[in-house]
mmCIF file of C-alpha atoms in Angstrom:
data_model
loop_
_atom_site.group_PDB
_atom_site.id
_atom_site.type_symbol
_atom_site.label_atom_id
_atom_site.label_comp_id
_atom_site.label_asym_id
_atom_site.label_seq_id
_atom_site.Cartn_x
_atom_site.Cartn_y
_atom_site.Cartn_z
ATOM 1 C CA MET D 1 -2.123 29.224 -8.556
ATOM 2 C CA ASP D 2 -5.070 26.876 -9.097
ATOM 3 C CA ILE D 3 -6.900 25.238 -6.217
ATOM 4 C CA VAL D 4 -9.303 22.430 -7.125
ATOM 5 C CA ARG D 5 -11.833 20.983 -4.701
ATOM 6 C CA GLY D 6 -15.054 19.031 -5.174
ATOM 7 C CA PRO D 7 -18.090 21.240 -4.488
ATOM 8 C CA ASN D 8 -19.763 18.665 -2.251
ATOM 9 C CA GLU D 9 -16.767 17.503 -0.233
ATOM 10 C CA GLN D 10 -16.973 17.917 3.507
ATOM 11 C CA PRO D 11 -14.159 18.082 6.035
ATOM 12 C CA GLY D 12 -13.184 14.682 7.339
ATOM 13 C CA GLY D 13 -11.919 13.497 10.699
ATOM 14 C CA ASP D 14 -8.658 14.179 12.512
ATOM 15 C CA ASP D 15 -6.527 11.850 10.396
ATOM 16 C CA ASP D 16 -3.316 13.740 9.560
ATOM 17 C CA ARG D 17 -1.715 10.991 7.513
ATOM 18 C CA GLU D 18 0.939 11.851 4.989
ATOM 19 C CA GLY D 19 -0.504 9.690 2.220
ATOM 20 C CA VAL D 20 -3.633 10.775 0.381
ATOM 21 C CA GLY D 21 -6.209 8.891 -1.638
ATOM 22 C CA GLY D 22 -7.904 9.839 -4.887
ATOM 23 C CA ASP D 23 -6.353 11.270 -8.015
ATOM 24 C CA VAL D 24 -4.762 14.598 -8.755
ATOM 25 C CA LEU D 25 -6.464 16.898 -11.214
ATOM 26 C CA VAL D 26 -3.614 18.751 -12.879
ATOM 27 C CA VAL D 27 -4.598 22.353 -13.609
ATOM 28 C CA GLY D 28 -2.450 25.359 -14.508
ATOM 29 C CA THR D 29 1.294 25.714 -14.771
ATOM 30 C CA ASP D 30 4.097 24.099 -12.820
ATOM 31 C CA GLU D 31 4.067 25.747 -9.425
ATOM 32 C CA ARG D 32 7.641 24.593 -8.818
ATOM 33 C CA ARG D 33 8.758 27.685 -10.737
ATOM 34 C CA MET D 34 7.359 29.964 -8.032
ATOM 35 C CA HIS D 35 10.033 28.622 -5.707
ATOM 36 C CA VAL D 36 12.712 29.027 -8.352
ATOM 37 C CA ARG D 37 11.699 32.672 -8.727
ATOM 38 C CA ALA D 38 11.759 33.066 -4.951
ATOM 39 C CA TYR D 39 15.252 31.551 -4.801
ATOM 40 C CA ASN D 40 16.447 33.796 -7.637
ATOM 41 C CA HIS D 41 15.131 36.792 -5.692
ATOM 42 C CA TRP D 42 17.068 35.619 -2.615
ATOM 43 C CA VAL D 43 20.249 35.298 -4.708
ATOM 44 C CA SER D 44 19.723 38.791 -6.135
ATOM 45 C CA LEU D 45 19.804 40.219 -2.600
ATOM 46 C CA LEU D 46 23.109 38.581 -1.557
ATOM 47 C CA ALA D 47 25.348 41.495 -2.630
ATOM 48 C CA GLY D 48 28.462 39.346 -2.138
ATOM 49 C CA ARG D 49 27.421 38.139 1.319
ATOM 50 C CA PRO D 50 26.800 34.520 2.369
ATOM 51 C CA CYS D 51 23.299 35.581 3.436
ATOM 52 C CA PRO D 52 21.157 38.599 2.427
ATOM 53 C CA LEU D 53 20.444 41.381 4.913
ATOM 54 C CA ILE D 54 16.859 41.558 6.098
ATOM 55 C CA ASN D 55 16.533 45.263 5.323
ATOM 56 C CA ALA D 56 16.871 44.388 1.610
ATOM 57 C CA LEU D 57 13.664 42.331 1.697
ATOM 58 C CA ASP D 58 10.206 43.812 1.158
ATOM 59 C CA PRO D 59 7.728 40.895 1.145
ATOM 60 C CA ALA D 60 4.695 43.170 0.940
ATOM 61 C CA GLY D 61 6.054 44.649 -2.280
ATOM 62 C CA ILE D 62 6.566 41.306 -4.087
ATOM 63 C CA ALA D 63 3.459 40.855 -6.227
ATOM 64 C CA ASP D 64 4.661 37.551 -7.697
ATOM 65 C CA PHE D 65 4.958 35.309 -4.633
ATOM 66 C CA GLY D 66 4.455 37.727 -1.722
ATOM 67 C CA PRO D 67 0.854 36.537 -1.096
ATOM 68 C CA ASN D 68 2.214 32.990 -0.660
ATOM 69 C CA SER D 69 4.996 33.945 1.735
ATOM 70 C CA VAL D 70 5.775 34.402 5.419
ATOM 71 C CA LEU D 71 8.595 36.243 7.202
ATOM 72 C CA LEU D 72 9.745 34.877 10.577
ATOM 73 C CA ASP D 73 11.801 36.843 13.120
ATOM 74 C CA PHE D 74 14.072 34.887 15.496
ATOM 75 C CA THR D 75 16.047 37.789 16.942
ATOM 76 C CA ASP D 76 14.636 36.974 20.401
ATOM 77 C CA GLY D 77 15.484 33.253 20.175
ATOM 78 C CA HIS D 78 14.513 30.144 18.232
ATOM 79 C CA ASN D 79 11.819 28.754 20.514
ATOM 80 C CA ASP D 80 8.858 30.838 19.340
ATOM 81 C CA GLY D 81 9.590 33.096 16.372
ATOM 82 C CA VAL D 82 7.600 36.213 15.577
ATOM 83 C CA ILE D 83 5.579 36.358 12.341
ATOM 84 C CA ARG D 84 6.526 39.724 10.821
ATOM 85 C CA PHE D 85 4.656 39.219 7.541
ATOM 86 C CA LEU D 86 2.012 36.742 6.380
ATOM 87 C CA GLY D 87 0.754 36.861 2.783
ATOM 88 C CA HIS D 88 -2.987 36.951 2.286
ATOM 89 C CA ALA D 89 -3.103 33.613 0.390
ATOM 90 C CA LEU D 90 -1.404 31.778 3.275
ATOM 91 C CA ARG D 91 -3.484 33.660 5.825
ATOM 92 C CA GLU D 92 -6.691 32.663 4.031
ATOM 93 C CA GLU D 93 -5.659 29.012 3.729
ATOM 94 C CA SER D 94 -4.784 28.755 7.417
ATOM 95 C CA GLY D 95 -8.012 30.493 8.463
ATOM 96 C CA THR D 96 -6.194 33.062 10.592
ATOM 97 C CA ASP D 97 -6.469 36.807 11.046
ATOM 98 C CA SER D 98 -4.082 39.548 12.168
ATOM 99 C CA SER D 99 -4.123 38.178 15.736
ATOM 100 C CA ILE D 100 -1.607 35.447 14.816
ATOM 101 C CA VAL D 101 1.847 36.871 15.583
ATOM 102 C CA ARG D 102 3.954 33.884 16.756
ATOM 103 C CA LEU D 103 4.778 30.366 15.576
ATOM 104 C CA SER D 104 3.034 28.859 18.592
ATOM 105 C CA GLN D 105 -0.236 30.301 17.261
ATOM 106 C CA VAL D 106 0.010 28.637 13.829
ATOM 107 C CA PRO D 107 -2.858 26.125 13.297
ATOM 108 C CA PRO D 108 -1.279 22.652 13.465
ATOM 109 C CA ARG D 109 -2.773 21.253 10.236
ATOM 110 C CA SER D 110 -2.412 24.317 8.063
ATOM 111 C CA LEU D 111 0.037 24.763 5.192
ATOM 112 C CA LEU D 112 1.770 27.420 7.245
ATOM 113 C CA SER D 113 2.621 24.793 9.858
ATOM 114 C CA ARG D 114 4.194 22.618 7.159
ATOM 115 C CA LEU D 115 6.460 25.433 6.081
ATOM 116 C CA THR D 116 7.491 26.488 9.568
ATOM 117 C CA ASP D 117 8.232 22.870 10.570
ATOM 118 C CA HIS D 118 11.531 23.164 8.662
ATOM 119 C CA TYR D 119 12.888 26.362 10.179
ATOM 120 C CA MET D 120 15.538 24.800 12.448
ATOM 121 C CA GLN D 121 17.114 23.026 9.456
ATOM 122 C CA ILE D 122 17.565 26.347 7.659
ATOM 123 C CA ILE D 123 19.128 27.994 10.695
ATOM 124 C CA ALA D 124 21.561 25.084 11.049
ATOM 125 C CA ASN D 125 22.460 24.834 7.351
ATOM 126 C CA ARG D 126 22.531 28.609 6.686
ATOM 127 C CA ALA D 127 21.244 27.932 3.164
ATOM 128 C CA PRO D 128 17.855 27.740 1.415
ATOM 129 C CA ILE D 129 16.080 24.396 1.483
ATOM 130 C CA GLY D 130 13.195 23.365 -0.747
ATOM 131 C CA PHE D 131 10.737 20.617 0.113
ATOM 132 C CA GLU D 132 7.522 19.025 -1.105
ATOM 133 C CA ALA D 133 5.009 16.537 0.299
ATOM 134 C CA GLU D 134 1.326 15.789 0.602
ATOM 135 C CA PHE D 135 -1.004 15.747 3.593
ATOM 136 C CA VAL D 136 -4.616 16.169 4.673
ATOM 137 C CA GLY D 137 -5.227 19.775 5.696
ATOM 138 C CA HIS D 138 -7.326 21.176 8.515
ATOM 139 C CA ARG D 139 -10.358 21.382 6.208
ATOM 140 C CA GLY D 140 -10.165 17.653 5.507
ATOM 141 C CA PHE D 141 -8.965 17.878 1.889
ATOM 142 C CA PRO D 142 -5.812 16.133 0.617
ATOM 143 C CA MET D 143 -3.214 18.677 -0.510
ATOM 144 C CA LEU D 144 0.011 18.602 -2.526
ATOM 145 C CA TYR D 145 2.465 21.356 -1.706
ATOM 146 C CA ARG D 146 5.949 22.634 -2.440
ATOM 147 C CA GLY D 147 7.843 25.145 -0.322
ATOM 148 C CA ILE D 148 11.196 26.849 0.112
ATOM 149 C CA LEU D 149 12.699 28.551 3.183
ATOM 150 C CA MET D 150 15.517 31.087 2.812
ATOM 151 C CA PRO D 151 17.750 32.582 5.524
ATOM 152 C CA PHE D 152 18.223 36.320 6.146
ATOM 153 C CA SER D 153 20.402 38.182 8.631
ATOM 154 C CA SER D 154 20.100 41.434 10.552
ATOM 155 C CA ASP D 155 23.861 41.929 10.866
ATOM 156 C CA GLY D 156 25.414 39.835 8.078
ATOM 157 C CA GLU D 157 26.420 36.991 10.415
ATOM 158 C CA ALA D 158 23.551 35.643 12.527
ATOM 159 C CA ILE D 159 20.688 33.795 10.808
ATOM 160 C CA ASP D 160 17.828 35.469 12.663
ATOM 161 C CA TYR D 161 15.172 35.846 9.941
ATOM 162 C CA LEU D 162 13.612 33.273 7.604
ATOM 163 C CA TYR D 163 11.519 33.986 4.539
ATOM 164 C CA GLY D 164 9.357 31.169 3.228
ATOM 165 C CA VAL D 165 7.264 30.684 0.091
ATOM 166 C CA ILE D 166 4.781 27.844 -0.389
ATOM 167 C CA ASN D 167 2.372 26.853 -3.134
ATOM 168 C CA TRP D 168 -0.181 24.078 -3.259
ATOM 169 C CA LYS D 169 -3.009 22.233 -4.985
ATOM 170 C CA GLU D 170 -5.925 20.505 -3.354
ATOM 171 C CA VAL D 171 -6.860 17.034 -4.562
ATOM 172 C CA VAL D 172 -10.310 15.806 -5.498
ATOM 173 C CA ASP D 173 -11.615 12.267 -5.190
ATOM 174 C CA THR D 174 -12.123 10.060 -8.252
ATOM 175 C CA ALA D 175 -15.867 10.702 -8.522
ATOM 176 C CA THR D 176 -15.492 14.477 -8.416
ATOM 177 C CA GLN D 177 -12.630 14.416 -10.892
ATOM 178 C CA SER D 178 -14.704 12.308 -13.300
ATOM 179 C CA GLN D 179 -17.518 14.839 -13.036
ATOM 180 C CA LEU D 180 -15.141 17.746 -13.731
ATOM 181 C CA VAL D 181 -13.520 15.954 -16.669
ATOM 182 C CA ALA D 182 -16.956 15.224 -18.146
ATOM 183 C CA GLU D 183 -17.973 18.878 -17.759
ATOM 184 C CA LEU D 184 -14.740 20.041 -19.398
ATOM 185 C CA ALA D 185 -15.245 17.613 -22.285
ATOM 186 C CA GLU D 186 -18.832 18.819 -22.770
ATOM 187 C CA SER D 187 -17.715 22.451 -22.791
ATOM 188 C CA ARG D 188 -15.129 21.648 -25.469
ATOM 189 C CA ARG D 189 -17.754 19.958 -27.633
ATOM 190 C CA ALA D 190 -20.069 22.961 -27.306
ATOM 191 C CA ALA D 191 -17.353 25.503 -28.111
ATOM 192 C CA PRO D 192 -16.788 26.638 -31.754
ATOM 193 C CA ARG D 193 -14.214 24.482 -33.485
ATOM 194 C CA ARG D 194 -10.969 26.089 -34.575
ATOM 195 C CA THR D 195 -8.566 24.957 -37.255
ATOM 196 C CA MET D 196 -5.524 23.561 -35.510
ATOM 197 C CA PRO D 197 -2.054 23.323 -37.075
ATOM 198 C CA ALA D 198 -0.815 19.873 -38.015
ATOM 199 C CA ALA D 199 1.085 18.016 -35.316
ATOM 200 C CA ALA D 200 4.858 18.268 -35.551
ATOM 201 C CA TRP D 201 6.273 14.770 -36.075
ATOM 202 C CA ALA D 202 9.701 14.077 -34.723
ATOM 203 C CA ASP D 203 10.908 12.912 -38.156
ATOM 204 C CA GLY D 204 8.265 14.452 -40.424
ATOM 205 C CA PRO D 205 7.966 17.629 -42.466
ATOM 206 C CA SER D 206 6.820 19.650 -39.447
ATOM 207 C CA ALA D 207 9.706 18.568 -37.233
ATOM 208 C CA ALA D 208 11.081 22.100 -37.123
ATOM 209 C CA LEU D 209 7.846 23.268 -35.479
ATOM 210 C CA ALA D 210 8.178 20.948 -32.490
ATOM 211 C CA GLU D 211 8.770 22.863 -29.285
ATOM 212 C CA PRO D 212 11.965 21.662 -27.571
ATOM 213 C CA ALA D 213 11.774 20.436 -24.009
ATOM 214 C CA ALA D 214 12.680 23.104 -21.462
ATOM 215 C CA VAL D 215 16.201 22.693 -20.081
ATOM 216 C CA PRO D 216 16.379 23.316 -16.302
ATOM 217 C CA SER D 217 18.453 26.317 -15.332
ATOM 218 C CA LEU D 218 21.404 25.974 -12.982
ATOM 219 C CA THR D 219 19.319 27.519 -10.206
ATOM 220 C CA GLU D 220 16.475 25.078 -10.818
ATOM 221 C CA ARG D 221 18.930 22.195 -10.671
ATOM 222 C CA LEU D 222 20.356 23.402 -7.348
ATOM 223 C CA VAL D 223 16.880 23.748 -5.846
ATOM 224 C CA GLU D 224 16.077 20.197 -6.989
ATOM 225 C CA VAL D 225 19.355 18.837 -5.575
ATOM 226 C CA ARG D 226 18.664 20.433 -2.196
ATOM 227 C CA ARG D 227 15.137 19.032 -2.213
ATOM 228 C CA GLN D 228 16.565 15.547 -2.846
ATOM 229 C CA VAL D 229 19.156 16.095 -0.116
ATOM 230 C CA GLU D 230 16.438 17.051 2.344
ATOM 231 C CA VAL D 231 14.455 13.897 1.447
ATOM 232 C CA ALA D 232 17.583 11.775 1.983
ATOM 233 C CA ARG D 233 18.592 13.368 5.278
ATOM 234 C CA GLY D 234 19.179 10.700 7.927
ATOM 235 C CA THR D 235 18.621 7.736 5.564
ATOM 236 C CA GLY D 236 22.234 6.564 5.222
ATOM 237 C CA ASP D 237 24.725 6.819 2.359
ATOM 238 C CA SER D 238 23.560 3.599 0.659
ATOM 239 C CA SER D 239 19.843 4.400 0.710
ATOM 240 C CA PRO D 240 17.957 4.958 -2.575
ATOM 241 C CA ALA D 241 17.144 8.511 -1.458
ATOM 242 C CA THR D 242 20.842 9.345 -0.960
ATOM 243 C CA GLN D 243 21.725 7.748 -4.295
ATOM 244 C CA ALA D 244 19.059 9.908 -5.971
ATOM 245 C CA ALA D 245 20.495 13.013 -4.278
ATOM 246 C CA LEU D 246 23.999 12.092 -5.480
ATOM 247 C CA ALA D 247 22.705 11.569 -9.024
ATOM 248 C CA ALA D 248 21.069 15.003 -8.958
ATOM 249 C CA ALA D 249 24.267 16.541 -7.552
ATOM 250 C CA TYR D 250 26.334 14.953 -10.327
ATOM 251 C CA ASP D 251 24.019 16.306 -13.016
ATOM 252 C CA PHE D 252 24.335 19.699 -11.302
ATOM 253 C CA LEU D 253 28.138 19.329 -11.514
ATOM 254 C CA LEU D 254 27.918 18.788 -15.275
ATOM 255 C CA ALA D 255 25.511 21.721 -15.632
ATOM 256 C CA SER D 256 27.879 23.968 -13.633
ATOM 257 C CA GLU D 257 30.579 23.354 -16.246
ATOM 258 C CA ARG D 258 28.194 24.628 -18.927
ATOM 259 C CA ASP D 259 27.439 27.780 -16.904
ATOM 260 C CA PRO D 260 30.684 28.629 -15.060
ATOM 261 C CA ALA D 261 29.660 32.255 -14.462
ATOM 262 C CA GLY D 262 26.365 31.266 -12.867
ATOM 263 C CA TYR D 263 28.103 28.626 -10.736
ATOM 264 C CA ALA D 264 30.757 31.105 -9.610
ATOM 265 C CA ALA D 265 28.021 33.523 -8.549
ATOM 266 C CA MET D 266 26.368 30.761 -6.509
ATOM 267 C CA LEU D 267 29.638 29.990 -4.732
ATOM 268 C CA VAL D 268 30.221 33.673 -3.949
ATOM 269 C CA GLY D 269 26.682 33.990 -2.642
ATOM 270 C CA ALA D 270 27.182 30.971 -0.381
ATOM 271 C CA GLY D 271 30.578 32.205 0.833
ATOM 272 C CA LEU D 272 32.415 29.205 -0.647
ATOM 273 C CA THR D 273 35.786 29.026 -2.378
ATOM 274 C CA VAL D 274 37.111 26.280 -4.629
ATOM 275 C CA ASP D 275 40.154 24.270 -3.589
ATOM 276 C CA PRO D 276 42.011 23.578 -6.875
ATOM 277 C CA ARG D 277 43.193 20.263 -5.440
ATOM 278 C CA ALA D 278 39.625 19.125 -4.718
ATOM 279 C CA PRO D 279 37.224 21.319 -6.727
ATOM 280 C CA VAL D 280 34.182 19.093 -6.173
ATOM 281 C CA GLU D 281 34.240 19.691 -2.410
ATOM 282 C CA ALA D 282 32.810 23.208 -2.831
ATOM 283 C CA LEU D 283 29.991 21.865 -4.988
ATOM 284 C CA VAL D 284 29.143 19.242 -2.372
ATOM 285 C CA ARG D 285 29.066 21.894 0.355
ATOM 286 C CA LEU D 286 26.768 24.030 -1.808
ATOM 287 C CA ALA D 287 24.409 21.141 -2.546
ATOM 288 C CA PHE D 288 24.439 19.252 0.763
ATOM 289 C CA GLY D 289 24.954 22.187 3.139
ATOM 290 C CA GLU D 290 28.011 20.560 4.707
ATOM 291 C CA ALA D 291 31.275 18.787 3.881
ATOM 292 C CA LYS D 292 30.772 15.236 2.629
ATOM 293 C CA ASP D 293 34.211 13.883 1.739
ATOM 294 C CA GLY D 294 32.851 10.518 0.582
ATOM 295 C CA HIS D 295 30.321 12.183 -1.707
ATOM 296 C CA ALA D 296 32.981 14.509 -3.132
ATOM 297 C CA ARG D 297 35.334 11.611 -3.899
ATOM 298 C CA LEU D 298 32.536 9.626 -5.560
ATOM 299 C CA LEU D 299 31.452 12.528 -7.785
ATOM 300 C CA ALA D 300 35.073 13.313 -8.688
ATOM 301 C CA ARG D 301 35.718 9.688 -9.685
ATOM 302 C CA ALA D 302 32.582 9.632 -11.824
ATOM 303 C CA HIS D 303 33.667 12.840 -13.519
ATOM 304 C CA ARG D 304 37.128 11.454 -14.266
ATOM 305 C CA ALA D 305 35.485 8.320 -15.670
ATOM 306 C CA GLY D 306 33.434 10.434 -18.100
ATOM 307 C CA VAL D 307 30.029 9.493 -16.694
ATOM 308 C CA GLY D 308 27.304 11.389 -18.541
ATOM 309 C CA GLU D 309 24.141 13.114 -17.360
ATOM 310 C CA ASN D 310 21.522 10.779 -15.861
ATOM 311 C CA GLU D 311 24.115 7.969 -15.843
ATOM 312 C CA LEU D 312 25.519 8.119 -12.305
ATOM 313 C CA SER D 313 23.153 5.520 -10.793
ATOM 314 C CA ASP D 314 23.967 2.995 -13.529
ATOM 315 C CA TRP D 315 27.695 3.694 -13.146
ATOM 316 C CA ILE D 316 27.542 3.134 -9.385
ATOM 317 C CA GLU D 317 25.630 -0.109 -9.928
ATOM 318 C CA ARG D 318 28.229 -1.353 -12.432
ATOM 319 C CA THR D 319 31.359 -0.276 -10.601
ATOM 320 C CA ALA D 320 30.241 0.256 -6.977
ATOM 321 C CA GLY D 321 31.628 3.756 -7.449
ATOM 322 C CA ARG D 322 35.213 2.534 -7.563
ATOM 323 C CA PRO D 323 37.753 3.808 -10.111
ATOM 324 C CA ALA D 324 38.532 1.589 -13.069
ATOM 325 C CA ALA D 325 41.503 -0.731 -12.637
ATOM 326 C CA VAL D 326 44.688 0.689 -14.137
ATOM 327 C CA PRO D 327 47.666 -1.566 -14.901
ATOM 328 C CA ALA D 328 50.583 -0.929 -12.557
ATOM 329 C CA ILE D 329 53.498 0.980 -14.081
ATOM 330 C CA VAL D 330 56.921 0.114 -12.697
ATOM 331 C CA VAL D 331 59.599 2.795 -12.881
ATOM 332 C CA PRO D 332 63.235 2.622 -11.694
ATOM 333 C CA VAL D 333 63.100 4.698 -8.485
ATOM 334 C CA ALA D 334 64.780 3.646 -5.250
ATOM 335 C CA PRO D 335 61.755 3.144 -2.935
ATOM 336 C CA GLY D 336 63.551 2.804 0.382
ATOM 337 C CA ASP D 337 62.003 0.765 3.215
ATOM 338 C CA ALA D 338 58.458 2.221 3.118
ATOM 339 C CA ASP D 339 55.541 0.529 1.358
ATOM 340 C CA TYR D 340 54.515 3.819 -0.285
ATOM 341 C CA VAL D 341 56.529 6.761 -1.589
ATOM 342 C CA LEU D 342 55.650 10.137 -3.093
ATOM 343 C CA LEU D 343 56.910 10.900 -6.604
ATOM 344 C CA LEU D 344 57.231 14.241 -8.384
ATOM 345 C CA ALA D 345 56.270 14.275 -12.058
ATOM 346 C CA ARG D 346 56.369 16.854 -14.855
ATOM 347 C CA ALA D 347 53.651 17.075 -17.496
ATOM 348 C CA VAL D 348 55.122 16.201 -20.873
ATOM 349 C CA ASP D 349 51.970 16.580 -22.958
ATOM 350 C CA ALA D 350 48.217 16.187 -22.542
ATOM 351 C CA GLY D 351 48.496 12.437 -22.059
ATOM 352 C CA SER D 352 51.734 11.645 -20.217
ATOM 353 C CA VAL D 353 54.087 12.748 -17.461
ATOM 354 C CA GLU D 354 57.797 12.332 -16.771
ATOM 355 C CA ILE D 355 58.667 11.091 -13.270
ATOM 356 C CA LEU D 356 61.500 13.196 -11.888
ATOM 357 C CA GLY D 357 62.139 11.374 -8.650
ATOM 358 C CA ARG D 358 61.136 10.513 -5.120
ATOM 359 C CA VAL D 359 60.030 13.198 -2.644
ATOM 360 C CA ASP D 360 60.773 12.751 1.049
ATOM 361 C CA ALA D 361 57.525 13.008 3.021
ATOM 362 C CA ASP D 362 56.321 12.071 6.473
ATOM 363 C CA PRO D 363 53.795 9.224 6.911
ATOM 364 C CA ALA D 364 50.898 11.654 7.478
ATOM 365 C CA GLN D 365 51.444 13.291 4.071
ATOM 366 C CA ILE D 366 51.631 9.892 2.391
ATOM 367 C CA ASP D 367 48.432 8.725 4.084
ATOM 368 C CA ALA D 368 46.654 11.923 3.013
ATOM 369 C CA ALA D 369 47.728 11.333 -0.586
ATOM 370 C CA ARG D 370 46.536 7.722 -0.467
ATOM 371 C CA ARG D 371 43.127 8.770 0.861
ATOM 372 C CA ARG D 372 42.689 11.122 -2.098
ATOM 373 C CA LEU D 373 43.495 8.380 -4.597
ATOM 374 C CA GLU D 374 41.911 5.289 -3.038
ATOM 375 C CA PRO D 375 38.135 4.664 -2.858
#
């Protein structure tokens, strides 16, 4: 983790605005992967349960992200959880010592407060949630951060522990960044020059040397979908944030088909089963934390239409998410007096069916069938 701050910056006032000024100096690797590793660790502890048992977790023994983590105990209620573990990096950032033992003692403008602000959502959803934002910390410096909260249980049923991991970068103002960039450029000029290999052109003789772009894993995609879902929460189904979450969920659907074993493990870990009649519903529950029938129907229609990766938003814009018009096929079956009837068909080959006849059904069954087929 790299933290960058101008050497002459002083803490500002009490403004706790979400937006920050200045530019970001990008240093180090993508800290998003810390949260992917934390999520993978959570999945590894499931042991076939919907939620890992707390006695399987040892935050003090996790060298990778343990210093950036906190363990909260809600066995006595949700009003003021007990801090059972606080990593030294988070403790240092928040300016606290061992005297802080409850959520009510967390400094209000610390990174720890940003992580613990989300705990009720995790308890309600019973699933990990990732999030990211920016704010001005208690020392007056703008900060960019990403975090993930994961549920744990003492008895396999109640969600009474939460384990959170957070990583961050501080932001410098334009003047300080210019100074740092100038110093870095000067140090490069002063350093001994090394012979560098020729650049790999996309269509040139060194094309084989070009490093391919990293493909997100299925776990990384799920973490990103849940982050988008959290951003869209409460914004309405037609909002841009919800549309972005749906697009991410659809790309996750396509990725799950390329990694069926990994997807099956995710469903087992979340305690979900697939309904063969509506297989997308389980994916929506996994991604959104709850049943969303409208979302499931939309994603299923897009899949039947052959929409590709990164194409869902354009498809929705072109078609409003409705299925393509299909010419009506008239067959000689006595319909009776009802406007709709149910027919039984037998698959003849991969592209056609043979209608065997009408099936007597009550109006409720017919309405249920219509809802599955109509937008």
